[in-house]
Amino acid sequence: MLRFKSLTAKFIFISFIMLAFLAVYISAGYIFTHHIDGEARRINLAGRERMLMRSIGYKVMLMLNLQPSPDREAHTKGTEKAMAGYEETLYGLRDGSERLALKPMPKQNKESISHINTLIELWQNTQKPTILSIMKLPPERKNESCVKCHSAIRENFSKIETLVTSLEAHHKQEIDDFDAFRFYAIGFFFIAAIFTVLFVRKSIVMPVLKLRDVTEEIKKGNFDAMVDIKGRDEIGTLSRSFNHMAQTLNVTFDENMRLIENRNALYDSIKDIMGEPLVDRLLKKIVDRSRRLIGCKYAAIGILNEKGIYEHFVSSGIDEQMFEGMMKRQGLPKGKGLLGHLLKEGKPLRVDAISKHPASIGFPEGHPPMKTFLGVPLILHDKVTGRLYFTEKEGGFTQEDEDLAMSFANTAALAINNARMLKEVKHYSERLEEKVEERTEELENAIREQQYLNAELEQRRSEAESANRAKSDFLANMSHELRTPLNAIIGFSEIMADGMAGPLTEQQKEYLNDVIDSGQHLLNLINDILDLSKVEAGKMELEPSEFNLRELIERSLVMFKEKAMKHNIKIKTDVEKEIESIVADERKIKQVIFNLLSNAMKFTPDGGNVGINITKADNEIRITVWDTGVGISKEDMPKLFQPFQQLETVLSKKYPGTGLGLNLCKRFVELHGGKIWGESEVGKGSEFIFTIPLKK
C-alpha cells in the first residue's frame, strides 16, 4: 500500500483526478452530442408536421372533387397514410419512437410537452374526427366539407409553429449550458495544471537543485555540506542518505588525513634521527622526537649492552635536575616492574592504569606520578636491545599510537646500531692512525663512508616502504569508502532520470545527467585507484584460463564501432591464422586491449586509422595497437607508464582521465611475465606493443 506522503502516491492521486476529470469531460461531450443530435431531429420532425398537415388538407380537397372511383379510393388511402404519419410523429415527439430514432421528450422541457399535449388533444378530439367525417361525405356536399376541413386545419399551424419555437429555444439553452460547462471545465483544468507545476517545483525541482548545490560543495572538498530537506518522500529519503554519505566521507577523510599527518611526522622524525652519528645525541633526539610524535607528557629510552644491562637511559619531559637526582639515588633500572616485563615479553605493552598492572612495583623516589603507559621494545636481528616507553597522554594511548611507536622503534634500533658501529669504527681508525701509513687511513675513511652510505640506503628503503604502504592503505580505504555511496548517488539519479520517480522537465533531466556523468567519471577514477592500490599492495592475483584471443579482439572492437562510424575512423585488424586460444587472465588482457584501443580512438582525429596486429614469435604472443593520431614527443615518452600522468597534448585536454590507464596496463602485463612499451612520432601516430608468454 502506497504511503500518501510519497511522491509516487501523490502523482498517482493527481493523475487519477485529472484522468477522472478528462473522462467526465469526454463522456459529457459524447452524451451531449448525441442528445443534441436527437433534439435537432425532434425539431426537424416538428417542422415536418406542418408539411404533413398541409398534405392532409390538399389530399382531402382532391378527394372531394372526385366522384366515387378508383382514383378517389387511392386519394383516400393517401390521406389515411398521411394522417397515420402525422399521428405517429406527433406521439413520437412526446413519447419517443424507435422507427423515428427519437427518445422520449425530457421531463424538464415542460413547455414543449405542454404544446405537444395540446396538439395531440386537438388532433384526437377535433382534427382527426373532422377529417374522417369529411372523407365520408358525398361530392354534393363539397362546399360544406371544405369549410369543415379549413376550420379543422387552420388552427393547427399556429400551434405547430409555437411547438417548433419552443423546441428551438430549449435546444439553444442546452447549447449555452454546455458551453458554460466547458468554460468552467477548462478553468478547472488550468488551475489544476498550475497546482501540478507548483507541486512539482516544490517537491522535485527545488530539492534536486539543493542536491546539486551540495554536490558541488562536496566536489570542492567541503564534506561538511548538508542537504536541508526534511520531507518524508523519496527526495527526503535520498537527502538523508546523501547527508549520511557526506558525514561518512567527512569522517573517513579526517581519519585518513590524520593517518597521513602521522606518517609524515614519522617520516620527518626518522629522517632527523638517521642523520645523527653520535650515540648520546642520537638517543636524545629519539626520545624527544618520539614524545612529540606520540603527543604524551613523558618519554624515556633505555639501551642494553651485550650482557643485558642498561648502558644508556635518557628521558624527555622530566626536569633534568630531578632526573639526575633519581639516577644518583637509584642508578640505572634493574629490569623490574613494567620495564622488566616489557624486556622479558619482547612485545608492545599498553596500560591504562599503571598501578593496577600485575607487574607494577610503583615509582622510584622523586619520580612524578603517572597513570597511563605505552612501551615498545627495540629489536635488532630478532634480539631485544632496549626499550622505548611513553607515559601520561590525555585520553590514553591508542592502537594507532602503538603502531606509530613500534614503527619508530624499529627504525631507532637500526639507527642506534649504525651509530654504535660508526663509533666502533671511529675508535678503531684512531688506533690505526698511529700504526699505518696515509693509504691505510684513506682505506678506513672509505670503509666508514661506505658504512654510512649503507645506513642511508637502508634508511631510504625503510622510508620508501613505509610511505608506499601508507599510500596503498590510504588509496584502498578511500576508494572503498567512496565507491559505496557513489553507487547510491548514481543509482538514485538514474531512477529519477528514467522517470520512475515522476515526470521531469528537460532542465531537470539535464541536471540529473550531469550528476550521473560526474558520478560515473568519479567511480571510474576510484576503480582505477583501487586496482592500482591492490597491485601495489600485492593483493592483485591472476585468474588464468584458456580463451580464444581472436574472439576477444572481435568483442573488444565492437565497443568502438559506433564511435568509429561517428568520427569516420577506420579500424583494421591483422591476426595470424594459427593464433587461436591462449592461457592467461582473460579479464585483465581484455582491460589492457580496451585501454590501448580507447587511447588510440581518443587521440586519432576524424578520418584517421586505428588498428591492432597480433603475431606469434619466440614462444610469446605480441599484440600491437597502432593509430595515425597526434603522436607523442620523445620528451614525454618516459612519462607514459607513470601513475597519475597525462601528457599535455591538444587533444588530451578535451577528455577527462585518471592518468592510470597505461600504468595499470603495464602492471597487468608484468603480472603475466610480459613486457609493454610504446613507439611514437609527433604528427604520425603511435604504436603500443605488449607481449604475453605462451603457457601450455
mmCIF file with all atom_site columns, C-alpha atoms in Angstrom, residues 50-218:
data_model
loop_
_atom_site.group_PDB
_atom_site.id
_atom_site.type_symbol
_atom_site.label_atom_id
_atom_site.label_alt_id
_atom_site.label_comp_id
_atom_site.label_asym_id
_atom_site.label_entity_id
_atom_site.label_seq_id
_atom_site.pdbx_PDB_ins_code
_atom_site.Cartn_x
_atom_site.Cartn_y
_atom_site.Cartn_z
_atom_site.occupancy
_atom_site.B_iso_or_equiv
_atom_site.pdbx_formal_charge
_atom_site.auth_seq_id
_atom_site.auth_comp_id
_atom_site.auth_asym_id
_atom_site.auth_atom_id
_atom_site.pdbx_PDB_model_num
ATOM 1   C CA . ARG A 1 50  ? -46.696 21.453 -40.744 1.00 0.00 ? 50  ARG A CA 1
ATOM 2   C CA . MET A 1 51  ? -45.976 19.918 -44.131 1.00 0.00 ? 51  MET A CA 1
ATOM 3   C CA . LEU A 1 52  ? -47.930 16.750 -43.240 1.00 0.00 ? 52  LEU A CA 1
ATOM 4   C CA . MET A 1 53  ? -50.941 18.794 -42.130 1.00 0.00 ? 53  MET A CA 1
ATOM 5   C CA . ARG A 1 54  ? -50.909 20.740 -45.404 1.00 0.00 ? 54  ARG A CA 1
ATOM 6   C CA . SER A 1 55  ? -50.563 17.466 -47.298 1.00 0.00 ? 55  SER A CA 1
ATOM 7   C CA . ILE A 1 56  ? -53.592 16.073 -45.460 1.00 0.00 ? 56  ILE A CA 1
ATOM 8   C CA . GLY A 1 57  ? -55.676 19.144 -46.359 1.00 0.00 ? 57  GLY A CA 1
ATOM 9   C CA . TYR A 1 58  ? -54.570 19.040 -50.004 1.00 0.00 ? 58  TYR A CA 1
ATOM 10  C CA . LYS A 1 59  ? -55.369 15.335 -50.346 1.00 0.00 ? 59  LYS A CA 1
ATOM 11  C CA . VAL A 1 60  ? -58.827 15.848 -48.739 1.00 0.00 ? 60  VAL A CA 1
ATOM 12  C CA . MET A 1 61  ? -59.627 18.630 -51.237 1.00 0.00 ? 61  MET A CA 1
ATOM 13  C CA . LEU A 1 62  ? -58.577 16.448 -54.179 1.00 0.00 ? 62  LEU A CA 1
ATOM 14  C CA . MET A 1 63  ? -60.654 13.573 -52.870 1.00 0.00 ? 63  MET A CA 1
ATOM 15  C CA . LEU A 1 64  ? -63.777 15.787 -52.508 1.00 0.00 ? 64  LEU A CA 1
ATOM 16  C CA . ASN A 1 65  ? -63.537 16.869 -56.148 1.00 0.00 ? 65  ASN A CA 1
ATOM 17  C CA . LEU A 1 66  ? -63.623 13.268 -57.386 1.00 0.00 ? 66  LEU A CA 1
ATOM 18  C CA . GLN A 1 67  ? -66.631 11.030 -57.884 1.00 0.00 ? 67  GLN A CA 1
ATOM 19  C CA . PRO A 1 68  ? -66.514 7.548  -56.383 1.00 0.00 ? 68  PRO A CA 1
ATOM 20  C CA . SER A 1 69  ? -63.892 5.792  -58.473 1.00 0.00 ? 69  SER A CA 1
ATOM 21  C CA . PRO A 1 70  ? -60.527 4.032  -58.124 1.00 0.00 ? 70  PRO A CA 1
ATOM 22  C CA . ASP A 1 71  ? -58.831 7.424  -58.116 1.00 0.00 ? 71  ASP A CA 1
ATOM 23  C CA . ARG A 1 72  ? -60.936 8.590  -55.193 1.00 0.00 ? 72  ARG A CA 1
ATOM 24  C CA . GLU A 1 73  ? -60.049 5.420  -53.275 1.00 0.00 ? 73  GLU A CA 1
ATOM 25  C CA . ALA A 1 74  ? -56.331 5.993  -53.963 1.00 0.00 ? 74  ALA A CA 1
ATOM 26  C CA . HIS A 1 75  ? -56.569 9.549  -52.649 1.00 0.00 ? 75  HIS A CA 1
ATOM 27  C CA . THR A 1 76  ? -58.446 8.248  -49.637 1.00 0.00 ? 76  THR A CA 1
ATOM 28  C CA . LYS A 1 77  ? -55.644 5.779  -48.827 1.00 0.00 ? 77  LYS A CA 1
ATOM 29  C CA . GLY A 1 78  ? -53.037 8.511  -49.354 1.00 0.00 ? 78  GLY A CA 1
ATOM 30  C CA . THR A 1 79  ? -54.943 10.750 -46.936 1.00 0.00 ? 79  THR A CA 1
ATOM 31  C CA . GLU A 1 80  ? -55.144 7.965  -44.356 1.00 0.00 ? 80  GLU A CA 1
ATOM 32  C CA . LYS A 1 81  ? -51.383 7.289  -44.731 1.00 0.00 ? 81  LYS A CA 1
ATOM 33  C CA . ALA A 1 82  ? -50.594 10.975 -44.238 1.00 0.00 ? 82  ALA A CA 1
ATOM 34  C CA . MET A 1 83  ? -52.855 11.068 -41.167 1.00 0.00 ? 83  MET A CA 1
ATOM 35  C CA . ALA A 1 84  ? -51.113 7.987  -39.756 1.00 0.00 ? 84  ALA A CA 1
ATOM 36  C CA . GLY A 1 85  ? -47.674 9.599  -40.346 1.00 0.00 ? 85  GLY A CA 1
ATOM 37  C CA . TYR A 1 86  ? -48.795 12.837 -38.693 1.00 0.00 ? 86  TYR A CA 1
ATOM 38  C CA . GLU A 1 87  ? -50.198 10.986 -35.692 1.00 0.00 ? 87  GLU A CA 1
ATOM 39  C CA . GLU A 1 88  ? -47.093 8.733  -35.332 1.00 0.00 ? 88  GLU A CA 1
ATOM 40  C CA . THR A 1 89  ? -44.761 11.712 -35.473 1.00 0.00 ? 89  THR A CA 1
ATOM 41  C CA . LEU A 1 90  ? -46.929 13.684 -33.033 1.00 0.00 ? 90  LEU A CA 1
ATOM 42  C CA . TYR A 1 91  ? -46.849 10.905 -30.425 1.00 0.00 ? 91  TYR A CA 1
ATOM 43  C CA . GLY A 1 92  ? -43.175 10.154 -31.194 1.00 0.00 ? 92  GLY A CA 1
ATOM 44  C CA . LEU A 1 93  ? -42.242 13.760 -30.360 1.00 0.00 ? 93  LEU A CA 1
ATOM 45  C CA . ARG A 1 94  ? -43.629 13.275 -26.862 1.00 0.00 ? 94  ARG A CA 1
ATOM 46  C CA . ASP A 1 95  ? -43.214 9.569  -26.063 1.00 0.00 ? 95  ASP A CA 1
ATOM 47  C CA . GLY A 1 96  ? -40.298 8.615  -28.348 1.00 0.00 ? 96  GLY A CA 1
ATOM 48  C CA . SER A 1 97  ? -40.144 6.234  -31.306 1.00 0.00 ? 97  SER A CA 1
ATOM 49  C CA . GLU A 1 98  ? -37.590 3.610  -32.318 1.00 0.00 ? 98  GLU A CA 1
ATOM 50  C CA . ARG A 1 99  ? -38.552 3.905  -36.012 1.00 0.00 ? 99  ARG A CA 1
ATOM 51  C CA . LEU A 1 100 ? -38.122 7.684  -35.920 1.00 0.00 ? 100 LEU A CA 1
ATOM 52  C CA . ALA A 1 101 ? -34.935 7.326  -33.726 1.00 0.00 ? 101 ALA A CA 1
ATOM 53  C CA . LEU A 1 102 ? -36.476 9.549  -31.062 1.00 0.00 ? 102 LEU A CA 1
ATOM 54  C CA . LYS A 1 103 ? -36.165 9.320  -27.306 1.00 0.00 ? 103 LYS A CA 1
ATOM 55  C CA . PRO A 1 104 ? -38.989 10.457 -25.018 1.00 0.00 ? 104 PRO A CA 1
ATOM 56  C CA . MET A 1 105 ? -39.232 14.205 -24.516 1.00 0.00 ? 105 MET A CA 1
ATOM 57  C CA . PRO A 1 106 ? -37.133 15.198 -21.397 1.00 0.00 ? 106 PRO A CA 1
ATOM 58  C CA . LYS A 1 107 ? -39.468 15.928 -18.481 1.00 0.00 ? 107 LYS A CA 1
ATOM 59  C CA . GLN A 1 108 ? -37.656 19.197 -17.711 1.00 0.00 ? 108 GLN A CA 1
ATOM 60  C CA . ASN A 1 109 ? -38.867 20.573 -21.079 1.00 0.00 ? 109 ASN A CA 1
ATOM 61  C CA . LYS A 1 110 ? -42.349 21.144 -19.694 1.00 0.00 ? 110 LYS A CA 1
ATOM 62  C CA . GLU A 1 111 ? -43.242 23.905 -22.113 1.00 0.00 ? 111 GLU A CA 1
ATOM 63  C CA . SER A 1 112 ? -42.690 21.764 -25.237 1.00 0.00 ? 112 SER A CA 1
ATOM 64  C CA . ILE A 1 113 ? -44.511 18.808 -23.649 1.00 0.00 ? 113 ILE A CA 1
ATOM 65  C CA . SER A 1 114 ? -47.480 21.093 -22.954 1.00 0.00 ? 114 SER A CA 1
ATOM 66  C CA . HIS A 1 115 ? -47.572 22.255 -26.605 1.00 0.00 ? 115 HIS A CA 1
ATOM 67  C CA . ILE A 1 116 ? -47.393 18.657 -27.869 1.00 0.00 ? 116 ILE A CA 1
ATOM 68  C CA . ASN A 1 117 ? -50.191 17.590 -25.491 1.00 0.00 ? 117 ASN A CA 1
ATOM 69  C CA . THR A 1 118 ? -52.322 20.461 -26.838 1.00 0.00 ? 118 THR A CA 1
ATOM 70  C CA . LEU A 1 119 ? -51.651 19.323 -30.434 1.00 0.00 ? 119 LEU A CA 1
ATOM 71  C CA . ILE A 1 120 ? -52.429 15.695 -29.525 1.00 0.00 ? 120 ILE A CA 1
ATOM 72  C CA . GLU A 1 121 ? -55.687 16.724 -27.802 1.00 0.00 ? 121 GLU A CA 1
ATOM 73  C CA . LEU A 1 122 ? -56.662 18.901 -30.797 1.00 0.00 ? 122 LEU A CA 1
ATOM 74  C CA . TRP A 1 123 ? -55.884 16.071 -33.170 1.00 0.00 ? 123 TRP A CA 1
ATOM 75  C CA . GLN A 1 124 ? -57.758 13.388 -31.265 1.00 0.00 ? 124 GLN A CA 1
ATOM 76  C CA . ASN A 1 125 ? -60.810 15.478 -30.321 1.00 0.00 ? 125 ASN A CA 1
ATOM 77  C CA . THR A 1 126 ? -61.239 17.707 -33.328 1.00 0.00 ? 126 THR A CA 1
ATOM 78  C CA . GLN A 1 127 ? -58.999 17.303 -36.372 1.00 0.00 ? 127 GLN A CA 1
ATOM 79  C CA . LYS A 1 128 ? -58.949 13.551 -36.788 1.00 0.00 ? 128 LYS A CA 1
ATOM 80  C CA . PRO A 1 129 ? -62.750 13.038 -36.289 1.00 0.00 ? 129 PRO A CA 1
ATOM 81  C CA . THR A 1 130 ? -63.483 16.003 -38.595 1.00 0.00 ? 130 THR A CA 1
ATOM 82  C CA . ILE A 1 131 ? -61.227 14.741 -41.386 1.00 0.00 ? 131 ILE A CA 1
ATOM 83  C CA . LEU A 1 132 ? -62.624 11.215 -41.085 1.00 0.00 ? 132 LEU A CA 1
ATOM 84  C CA . SER A 1 133 ? -66.192 12.554 -41.287 1.00 0.00 ? 133 SER A CA 1
ATOM 85  C CA . ILE A 1 134 ? -65.338 14.723 -44.331 1.00 0.00 ? 134 ILE A CA 1
ATOM 86  C CA . MET A 1 135 ? -63.916 11.696 -46.105 1.00 0.00 ? 135 MET A CA 1
ATOM 87  C CA . LYS A 1 136 ? -67.368 10.006 -45.785 1.00 0.00 ? 136 LYS A CA 1
ATOM 88  C CA . LEU A 1 137 ? -69.416 12.934 -47.224 1.00 0.00 ? 137 LEU A CA 1
ATOM 89  C CA . PRO A 1 138 ? -70.658 12.689 -50.861 1.00 0.00 ? 138 PRO A CA 1
ATOM 90  C CA . PRO A 1 139 ? -69.253 15.060 -53.536 1.00 0.00 ? 139 PRO A CA 1
ATOM 91  C CA . GLU A 1 140 ? -72.517 17.029 -53.482 1.00 0.00 ? 140 GLU A CA 1
ATOM 92  C CA . ARG A 1 141 ? -71.590 18.337 -50.039 1.00 0.00 ? 141 ARG A CA 1
ATOM 93  C CA . LYS A 1 142 ? -68.205 19.590 -51.224 1.00 0.00 ? 142 LYS A CA 1
ATOM 94  C CA . ASN A 1 143 ? -68.670 23.150 -50.017 1.00 0.00 ? 143 ASN A CA 1
ATOM 95  C CA . GLU A 1 144 ? -69.703 22.006 -46.567 1.00 0.00 ? 144 GLU A CA 1
ATOM 96  C CA . SER A 1 145 ? -66.665 19.656 -46.443 1.00 0.00 ? 145 SER A CA 1
ATOM 97  C CA . CYS A 1 146 ? -64.255 22.433 -47.456 1.00 0.00 ? 146 CYS A CA 1
ATOM 98  C CA . VAL A 1 147 ? -65.494 24.670 -44.676 1.00 0.00 ? 147 VAL A CA 1
ATOM 99  C CA . LYS A 1 148 ? -65.110 21.918 -42.048 1.00 0.00 ? 148 LYS A CA 1
ATOM 100 C CA . CYS A 1 149 ? -61.616 20.968 -43.338 1.00 0.00 ? 149 CYS A CA 1
ATOM 101 C CA . HIS A 1 150 ? -60.391 24.537 -43.397 1.00 0.00 ? 150 HIS A CA 1
ATOM 102 C CA . SER A 1 151 ? -61.773 25.123 -39.916 1.00 0.00 ? 151 SER A CA 1
ATOM 103 C CA . ALA A 1 152 ? -60.067 21.961 -38.546 1.00 0.00 ? 152 ALA A CA 1
ATOM 104 C CA . ILE A 1 153 ? -56.636 22.560 -40.115 1.00 0.00 ? 153 ILE A CA 1
ATOM 105 C CA . ARG A 1 154 ? -56.286 26.362 -39.828 1.00 0.00 ? 154 ARG A CA 1
ATOM 106 C CA . GLU A 1 155 ? -55.877 26.400 -36.028 1.00 0.00 ? 155 GLU A CA 1
ATOM 107 C CA . ASN A 1 156 ? -53.179 23.665 -36.171 1.00 0.00 ? 156 ASN A CA 1
ATOM 108 C CA . PHE A 1 157 ? -50.488 25.689 -37.991 1.00 0.00 ? 157 PHE A CA 1
ATOM 109 C CA . SER A 1 158 ? -50.006 28.326 -35.300 1.00 0.00 ? 158 SER A CA 1
ATOM 110 C CA . LYS A 1 159 ? -49.783 25.673 -32.561 1.00 0.00 ? 159 LYS A CA 1
ATOM 111 C CA . ILE A 1 160 ? -47.143 23.663 -34.520 1.00 0.00 ? 160 ILE A CA 1
ATOM 112 C CA . GLU A 1 161 ? -45.186 26.903 -35.067 1.00 0.00 ? 161 GLU A CA 1
ATOM 113 C CA . THR A 1 162 ? -45.332 27.567 -31.321 1.00 0.00 ? 162 THR A CA 1
ATOM 114 C CA . LEU A 1 163 ? -44.058 23.993 -30.656 1.00 0.00 ? 163 LEU A CA 1
ATOM 115 C CA . VAL A 1 164 ? -41.131 24.432 -33.079 1.00 0.00 ? 164 VAL A CA 1
ATOM 116 C CA . THR A 1 165 ? -40.213 27.763 -31.469 1.00 0.00 ? 165 THR A CA 1
ATOM 117 C CA . SER A 1 166 ? -40.299 26.143 -28.004 1.00 0.00 ? 166 SER A CA 1
ATOM 118 C CA . LEU A 1 167 ? -38.087 23.239 -29.122 1.00 0.00 ? 167 LEU A CA 1
ATOM 119 C CA . GLU A 1 168 ? -35.602 25.618 -30.750 1.00 0.00 ? 168 GLU A CA 1
ATOM 120 C CA . ALA A 1 169 ? -35.415 27.760 -27.582 1.00 0.00 ? 169 ALA A CA 1
ATOM 121 C CA . HIS A 1 170 ? -34.815 24.672 -25.439 1.00 0.00 ? 170 HIS A CA 1
ATOM 122 C CA . HIS A 1 171 ? -32.147 23.458 -27.895 1.00 0.00 ? 171 HIS A CA 1
ATOM 123 C CA . LYS A 1 172 ? -30.343 26.799 -27.714 1.00 0.00 ? 172 LYS A CA 1
ATOM 124 C CA . GLN A 1 173 ? -30.487 26.819 -23.904 1.00 0.00 ? 173 GLN A CA 1
ATOM 125 C CA . GLU A 1 174 ? -28.910 23.376 -23.740 1.00 0.00 ? 174 GLU A CA 1
ATOM 126 C CA . ILE A 1 175 ? -26.078 24.508 -26.045 1.00 0.00 ? 175 ILE A CA 1
ATOM 127 C CA . ASP A 1 176 ? -25.493 27.584 -23.865 1.00 0.00 ? 176 ASP A CA 1
ATOM 128 C CA . ASP A 1 177 ? -25.428 25.419 -20.721 1.00 0.00 ? 177 ASP A CA 1
ATOM 129 C CA . PHE A 1 178 ? -22.865 23.040 -22.275 1.00 0.00 ? 178 PHE A CA 1
ATOM 130 C CA . ASP A 1 179 ? -20.690 25.976 -23.372 1.00 0.00 ? 179 ASP A CA 1
ATOM 131 C CA . ALA A 1 180 ? -20.719 27.230 -19.780 1.00 0.00 ? 180 ALA A CA 1
ATOM 132 C CA . PHE A 1 181 ? -19.765 23.728 -18.576 1.00 0.00 ? 181 PHE A CA 1
ATOM 133 C CA . ARG A 1 182 ? -16.797 23.623 -20.976 1.00 0.00 ? 182 ARG A CA 1
ATOM 134 C CA . PHE A 1 183 ? -15.668 27.080 -19.857 1.00 0.00 ? 183 PHE A CA 1
ATOM 135 C CA . TYR A 1 184 ? -15.686 26.066 -16.179 1.00 0.00 ? 184 TYR A CA 1
ATOM 136 C CA . ALA A 1 185 ? -14.020 22.735 -17.045 1.00 0.00 ? 185 ALA A CA 1
ATOM 137 C CA . ILE A 1 186 ? -11.185 24.490 -18.878 1.00 0.00 ? 186 ILE A CA 1
ATOM 138 C CA . GLY A 1 187 ? -10.773 26.859 -15.939 1.00 0.00 ? 187 GLY A CA 1
ATOM 139 C CA . PHE A 1 188 ? -10.583 23.928 -13.528 1.00 0.00 ? 188 PHE A CA 1
ATOM 140 C CA . PHE A 1 189 ? -8.023  22.183 -15.746 1.00 0.00 ? 189 PHE A CA 1
ATOM 141 C CA . PHE A 1 190 ? -5.906  25.351 -15.927 1.00 0.00 ? 190 PHE A CA 1
ATOM 142 C CA . ILE A 1 191 ? -5.967  25.736 -12.130 1.00 0.00 ? 191 ILE A CA 1
ATOM 143 C CA . ALA A 1 192 ? -5.086  22.044 -11.702 1.00 0.00 ? 192 ALA A CA 1
ATOM 144 C CA . ALA A 1 193 ? -2.178  22.438 -14.149 1.00 0.00 ? 193 ALA A CA 1
ATOM 145 C CA . ILE A 1 194 ? -0.834  25.438 -12.184 1.00 0.00 ? 194 ILE A CA 1
ATOM 146 C CA . PHE A 1 195 ? -1.138  23.457 -8.943  1.00 0.00 ? 195 PHE A CA 1
ATOM 147 C CA . THR A 1 196 ? 0.700   20.488 -10.506 1.00 0.00 ? 196 THR A CA 1
ATOM 148 C CA . VAL A 1 197 ? 3.535   22.711 -11.774 1.00 0.00 ? 197 VAL A CA 1
ATOM 149 C CA . LEU A 1 198 ? 3.914   24.342 -8.339  1.00 0.00 ? 198 LEU A CA 1
ATOM 150 C CA . PHE A 1 199 ? 3.823   20.940 -6.664  1.00 0.00 ? 199 PHE A CA 1
ATOM 151 C CA . VAL A 1 200 ? 6.499   19.501 -8.993  1.00 0.00 ? 200 VAL A CA 1
ATOM 152 C CA . ARG A 1 201 ? 8.652   22.595 -8.483  1.00 0.00 ? 201 ARG A CA 1
ATOM 153 C CA . LYS A 1 202 ? 8.377   22.368 -4.699  1.00 0.00 ? 202 LYS A CA 1
ATOM 154 C CA . SER A 1 203 ? 8.638   18.572 -4.409  1.00 0.00 ? 203 SER A CA 1
ATOM 155 C CA . ILE A 1 204 ? 11.276  17.782 -7.054  1.00 0.00 ? 204 ILE A CA 1
ATOM 156 C CA . VAL A 1 205 ? 12.870  20.758 -8.813  1.00 0.00 ? 205 VAL A CA 1
ATOM 157 C CA . MET A 1 206 ? 13.929  22.737 -5.724  1.00 0.00 ? 206 MET A CA 1
ATOM 158 C CA . PRO A 1 207 ? 15.190  19.660 -3.773  1.00 0.00 ? 207 PRO A CA 1
ATOM 159 C CA . VAL A 1 208 ? 17.160  18.497 -6.824  1.00 0.00 ? 208 VAL A CA 1
ATOM 160 C CA . LEU A 1 209 ? 18.707  21.958 -7.159  1.00 0.00 ? 209 LEU A CA 1
ATOM 161 C CA . LYS A 1 210 ? 19.670  21.804 -3.475  1.00 0.00 ? 210 LYS A CA 1
ATOM 162 C CA . LEU A 1 211 ? 21.204  18.368 -4.028  1.00 0.00 ? 211 LEU A CA 1
ATOM 163 C CA . ARG A 1 212 ? 23.141  19.738 -6.988  1.00 0.00 ? 212 ARG A CA 1
ATOM 164 C CA . ASP A 1 213 ? 24.487  22.682 -4.951  1.00 0.00 ? 213 ASP A CA 1
ATOM 165 C CA . VAL A 1 214 ? 25.587  20.438 -2.078  1.00 0.00 ? 214 VAL A CA 1
ATOM 166 C CA . THR A 1 215 ? 27.173  18.017 -4.562  1.00 0.00 ? 215 THR A CA 1
ATOM 167 C CA . GLU A 1 216 ? 29.219  20.907 -5.939  1.00 0.00 ? 216 GLU A CA 1
ATOM 168 C CA . GLU A 1 217 ? 30.330  21.776 -2.406  1.00 0.00 ? 217 GLU A CA 1
ATOM 169 C CA . ILE A 1 218 ? 31.407  18.175 -1.753  1.00 0.00 ? 218 ILE A CA 1
#
